[in-house]
Amino acid sequence: MTAKRHNIRFPSIDTNSLPQNEAYFTITDTAGVEADVRFHDYDAIYAREGLYEQLFYDRLKCQSPEKVVAILRHAMSGEPWLFNELRVFDLGAGNGMVGAELQKVGVARLVGVDISAAAAVAVGRDRPGVYDDYLALDMSRMNAAQRAHLTNWRFNCLISVAALGFGDIPVRVFAEAFNLIDDGGWVGFNIKETFLDNRDTSGFSVFIKTLILSEYLDVYHMERYRHRLSIDGQPLYYFGLACRKSGSIPESMLDAVPD
């Protein structure tokens, strides 16, 4: 089935001064009504079938889902059979692009979580059957039943792609997800390269640099790559990481993260 195509265009003004999460595009509906939509207004994007793929993958050449999965597979290449035994928790799963990549290469279990109810609807509409379970859930407000439900999956892999930083997933939510993974389990994620710059003192940057250097995470492979293009056609570089969890993140480490 051919994906629906939308009438989208980028602004003519110089947008280099805009933060990445403030970039926007204009969409025109079939009645000729125009609306400006920010790239990080995911609910508005997920609500339109095929828009996410058209915007980020067709127009801006995003390659992060397949790249991060490939980095994780490379890190596990010494024990390739283990990849098929992964019970994966996809954090910030969105409309299932990462899940579809994991399904292609074969994992044992696959559960997605996103705070956006619109993302859950989009997965059911666009990629039914990719996930064994998918929850629209704010992990910072989990009740006992929700926590037990996730714990029962006995995850041995966490993956999070194009979801960390910019306030999309708070530090404490990432820590909650990380701590659900078995010790010795795998962790695959990507982050914008500037978050590893020592000049960045934001809370997420401080947290991720501390975690990478901590006793709780062992980095197996780290690679700089082009995540996608900006709306001005410039490459946006990210780091993809494949790691193993060696211990749970303690509350003391989170308390030290600046707001």
Coordinates of C-alpha atoms in Angstrom, one line a residue:
M1 CA 0.0 0.0 0.0
T2 CA 1.4 3.4 -1.0
A3 CA 1.9 5.7 2.0
K4 CA -0.1 8.9 2.1
R5 CA 1.8 12.0 0.9
H6 CA 1.4 15.4 2.5
N7 CA 1.9 18.9 1.2
I8 CA 4.8 20.2 3.4
R9 CA 7.3 22.9 2.9
F10 CA 10.1 24.5 4.9
P11 CA 10.4 28.2 5.7
S12 CA 12.5 30.4 3.5
I13 CA 14.1 32.3 6.4
D14 CA 17.5 31.5 7.7
T15 CA 16.8 29.0 10.5
N16 CA 20.4 28.3 11.6
S17 CA 19.8 30.3 14.7
L18 CA 16.9 28.2 15.8
P19 CA 17.6 25.3 18.3
Q20 CA 17.1 21.9 16.7
N21 CA 13.9 21.3 18.7
E22 CA 12.4 24.7 17.6
A23 CA 12.7 24.0 13.8
Y24 CA 9.3 23.8 12.1
F25 CA 7.6 23.2 8.8
T26 CA 4.3 24.2 7.2
I27 CA 1.7 21.7 6.2
T28 CA -1.3 22.4 4.0
D29 CA -4.4 20.2 4.3
T30 CA -6.8 19.2 1.5
A31 CA -8.9 22.3 2.3
G32 CA -6.0 24.6 1.7
V33 CA -5.6 25.4 5.4
E34 CA -2.0 26.0 6.5
A35 CA -0.4 25.2 9.9
D36 CA 3.1 25.5 11.2
V37 CA 4.2 22.4 13.1
R38 CA 7.4 22.1 15.2
F39 CA 9.6 19.1 14.5
H40 CA 9.2 18.1 18.2
D41 CA 5.4 18.4 18.2
Y42 CA 5.2 14.7 17.8
D43 CA 1.5 14.3 18.6
A44 CA 0.6 16.6 15.6
I45 CA 2.9 14.6 13.4
Y46 CA 1.9 11.1 14.5
A47 CA -1.8 12.1 14.0
R48 CA -1.2 12.3 10.2
E49 CA -0.5 8.9 8.6
G50 CA 2.9 8.8 6.9
L51 CA 3.9 12.3 7.8
Y52 CA 6.7 11.3 10.2
E53 CA 8.3 9.1 7.6
Q54 CA 7.9 11.7 4.8
L55 CA 9.4 14.4 6.9
F56 CA 12.3 12.8 8.7
Y57 CA 13.2 9.8 6.5
D58 CA 12.3 10.9 2.9
R59 CA 13.0 14.6 3.2
L60 CA 15.7 14.8 5.9
K61 CA 17.3 11.4 5.3
C62 CA 17.3 10.2 8.9
Q63 CA 19.1 6.9 9.4
S64 CA 19.3 6.5 13.1
P65 CA 16.9 3.5 13.7
E66 CA 18.9 1.2 11.4
K67 CA 22.2 2.7 12.5
V68 CA 21.8 2.3 16.2
V69 CA 20.5 -1.3 15.7
A70 CA 23.5 -2.0 13.5
I71 CA 25.9 -0.6 16.2
L72 CA 24.3 -2.8 18.8
R73 CA 24.6 -5.8 16.5
H74 CA 28.2 -5.0 15.8
A75 CA 29.0 -4.8 19.5
M76 CA 27.4 -8.2 20.0
S77 CA 29.1 -9.8 16.9
G78 CA 31.3 -12.0 19.1
E79 CA 28.2 -13.7 20.4
P80 CA 25.7 -13.2 17.5
W81 CA 23.2 -15.8 18.8
L82 CA 22.6 -13.6 21.8
F83 CA 20.9 -11.0 19.6
N84 CA 18.0 -13.4 19.1
E85 CA 17.6 -13.8 22.8
L86 CA 17.1 -10.1 23.5
R87 CA 14.1 -9.0 25.4
V88 CA 14.0 -5.4 24.3
F89 CA 12.5 -2.3 26.0
D90 CA 12.1 0.5 23.4
L91 CA 12.0 3.7 25.3
G92 CA 10.4 6.7 23.4
A93 CA 9.3 4.2 20.8
G94 CA 7.2 6.7 18.8
N95 CA 5.5 5.3 15.8
G96 CA 7.6 2.1 15.8
M97 CA 10.5 2.8 13.4
V98 CA 13.0 1.3 15.7
G99 CA 10.8 -1.6 16.5
A100 CA 10.4 -2.4 12.8
E101 CA 14.2 -2.5 12.5
L102 CA 14.5 -4.9 15.5
Q103 CA 11.7 -7.1 14.1
K104 CA 13.7 -7.4 10.8
V105 CA 16.7 -8.8 12.5
G106 CA 14.9 -10.9 15.1
V107 CA 14.6 -10.4 18.8
A108 CA 12.9 -12.6 21.4
R109 CA 10.6 -9.9 22.9
L110 CA 9.9 -6.3 22.0
V111 CA 8.0 -3.9 24.2
G112 CA 7.6 -0.2 23.4
V113 CA 6.8 2.7 25.7
D114 CA 6.0 6.3 24.8
I115 CA 4.4 9.1 26.8
S116 CA 2.4 10.1 23.8
A117 CA -1.0 8.4 23.3
A118 CA -0.8 9.6 19.7
A119 CA 2.3 7.5 19.2
A120 CA 0.4 4.4 20.5
V121 CA -2.4 5.1 18.0
A122 CA 0.1 5.5 15.2
V123 CA 1.8 2.2 16.0
G124 CA -1.5 0.4 15.9
R125 CA -2.4 2.1 12.6
D126 CA 1.0 1.9 10.8
R127 CA 2.9 -1.0 12.3
P128 CA 0.5 -3.5 13.9
G129 CA 2.1 -6.6 15.2
V130 CA 5.6 -5.1 15.5
Y131 CA 5.5 -5.0 19.3
D132 CA 4.6 -7.7 21.8
D133 CA 3.3 -4.9 24.0
Y134 CA 3.1 -1.1 23.6
L135 CA 2.2 1.3 26.5
A136 CA 1.3 4.9 26.4
L137 CA 2.9 5.7 29.8
D138 CA 4.5 8.4 31.8
M139 CA 7.2 6.4 33.5
S140 CA 7.8 9.2 36.0
R141 CA 4.3 8.5 37.4
M142 CA 4.1 4.7 37.3
N143 CA 1.9 2.9 39.8
A144 CA 2.8 -0.4 41.4
A145 CA 0.9 -2.4 38.8
Q146 CA 2.5 -0.7 35.8
R147 CA 6.0 -1.2 37.3
A148 CA 5.3 -4.8 38.0
H149 CA 4.0 -5.3 34.4
L150 CA 7.2 -4.0 33.0
T151 CA 9.4 -5.8 35.4
N152 CA 7.7 -9.1 34.5
W153 CA 9.1 -8.9 30.9
R154 CA 12.7 -9.4 32.4
F155 CA 14.3 -7.0 29.9
N156 CA 17.9 -7.6 29.0
C157 CA 18.2 -4.8 26.5
L158 CA 17.2 -1.1 26.5
I159 CA 17.1 0.9 23.2
S160 CA 16.3 4.5 22.8
V161 CA 16.7 6.3 19.4
A162 CA 16.3 10.0 18.7
A163 CA 14.5 10.4 22.0
L164 CA 17.1 11.6 24.4
G165 CA 17.8 15.3 25.1
F166 CA 15.7 18.3 24.3
G167 CA 13.5 17.5 27.2
D168 CA 11.6 14.8 25.4
I169 CA 12.6 12.1 27.9
P170 CA 13.6 13.4 31.4
V171 CA 16.7 12.1 33.1
R172 CA 14.7 10.3 35.7
V173 CA 12.6 8.5 33.1
F174 CA 15.7 7.2 31.4
A175 CA 17.1 6.0 34.7
E176 CA 13.8 4.2 35.5
A177 CA 14.0 2.4 32.1
F178 CA 17.7 1.7 32.6
N179 CA 17.1 0.2 36.0
L180 CA 14.5 -2.2 34.6
I181 CA 17.2 -3.9 32.6
D182 CA 19.0 -7.0 34.0
D183 CA 22.5 -6.4 35.1
G184 CA 24.8 -7.4 32.2
G185 CA 22.1 -6.5 29.7
W186 CA 22.7 -4.4 26.6
V187 CA 21.9 -0.7 26.2
G188 CA 21.8 1.0 22.8
F189 CA 21.0 4.7 22.3
N190 CA 22.0 7.8 20.4
I191 CA 22.6 11.4 21.4
K192 CA 23.5 14.6 19.6
E193 CA 27.2 15.1 19.6
T194 CA 27.0 18.5 21.4
F195 CA 25.7 16.7 24.5
L196 CA 29.2 15.2 25.1
D197 CA 30.9 18.6 24.8
N198 CA 32.4 19.7 28.1
R199 CA 30.9 23.2 27.5
D200 CA 27.4 21.8 27.8
T201 CA 26.4 22.0 31.4
S202 CA 22.7 21.2 30.9
G203 CA 21.2 18.5 33.1
F204 CA 20.9 15.9 30.5
S205 CA 24.4 16.5 29.2
V206 CA 25.9 16.2 32.7
F207 CA 23.9 13.1 33.4
I208 CA 24.9 11.3 30.2
K209 CA 28.6 12.1 30.5
T210 CA 28.5 11.0 34.1
L211 CA 26.8 7.7 33.2
I212 CA 29.2 6.9 30.3
L213 CA 32.1 7.4 32.7
S214 CA 30.4 5.6 35.6
E215 CA 30.7 2.1 37.1
Y216 CA 27.1 1.4 36.0
L217 CA 27.7 1.3 32.2
D218 CA 30.4 -0.3 30.1
V219 CA 30.8 1.2 26.6
Y220 CA 31.5 -1.4 24.0
H221 CA 31.2 0.7 20.8
M222 CA 30.7 4.4 20.2
E223 CA 30.4 5.9 16.7
R224 CA 29.8 9.4 15.3
Y225 CA 27.5 9.4 12.3
R226 CA 25.1 11.6 10.4
H227 CA 21.8 11.4 12.1
R228 CA 19.9 13.4 9.5
L229 CA 20.0 16.7 7.6
S230 CA 18.8 20.0 9.0
I231 CA 16.1 21.9 7.0
D232 CA 19.0 23.9 5.5
G233 CA 20.6 20.7 4.2
Q234 CA 23.4 20.6 6.8
P235 CA 24.3 17.3 8.5
L236 CA 23.4 16.8 12.1
Y237 CA 25.8 14.5 13.8
Y238 CA 25.0 12.1 16.7
F239 CA 26.9 9.5 18.6
G240 CA 25.5 6.0 18.6
L241 CA 26.5 3.8 21.6
A242 CA 26.3 0.2 22.4
C243 CA 26.9 -0.6 26.1
R244 CA 26.3 -3.1 28.8
K245 CA 24.7 -2.4 32.1
S246 CA 26.9 -3.2 35.1
G247 CA 24.6 -1.9 37.8
S248 CA 21.5 0.2 38.5
I249 CA 21.7 4.0 38.6
P250 CA 21.5 5.1 42.2
E251 CA 19.3 8.0 43.5
S252 CA 22.5 9.9 44.6
M253 CA 23.6 10.2 41.0
L254 CA 20.2 11.6 39.9
D255 CA 20.3 14.1 42.8
A256 CA 23.6 15.5 41.5
V257 CA 22.1 16.3 38.1
P258 CA 21.3 20.0 37.7
D259 CA 17.8 21.0 36.7

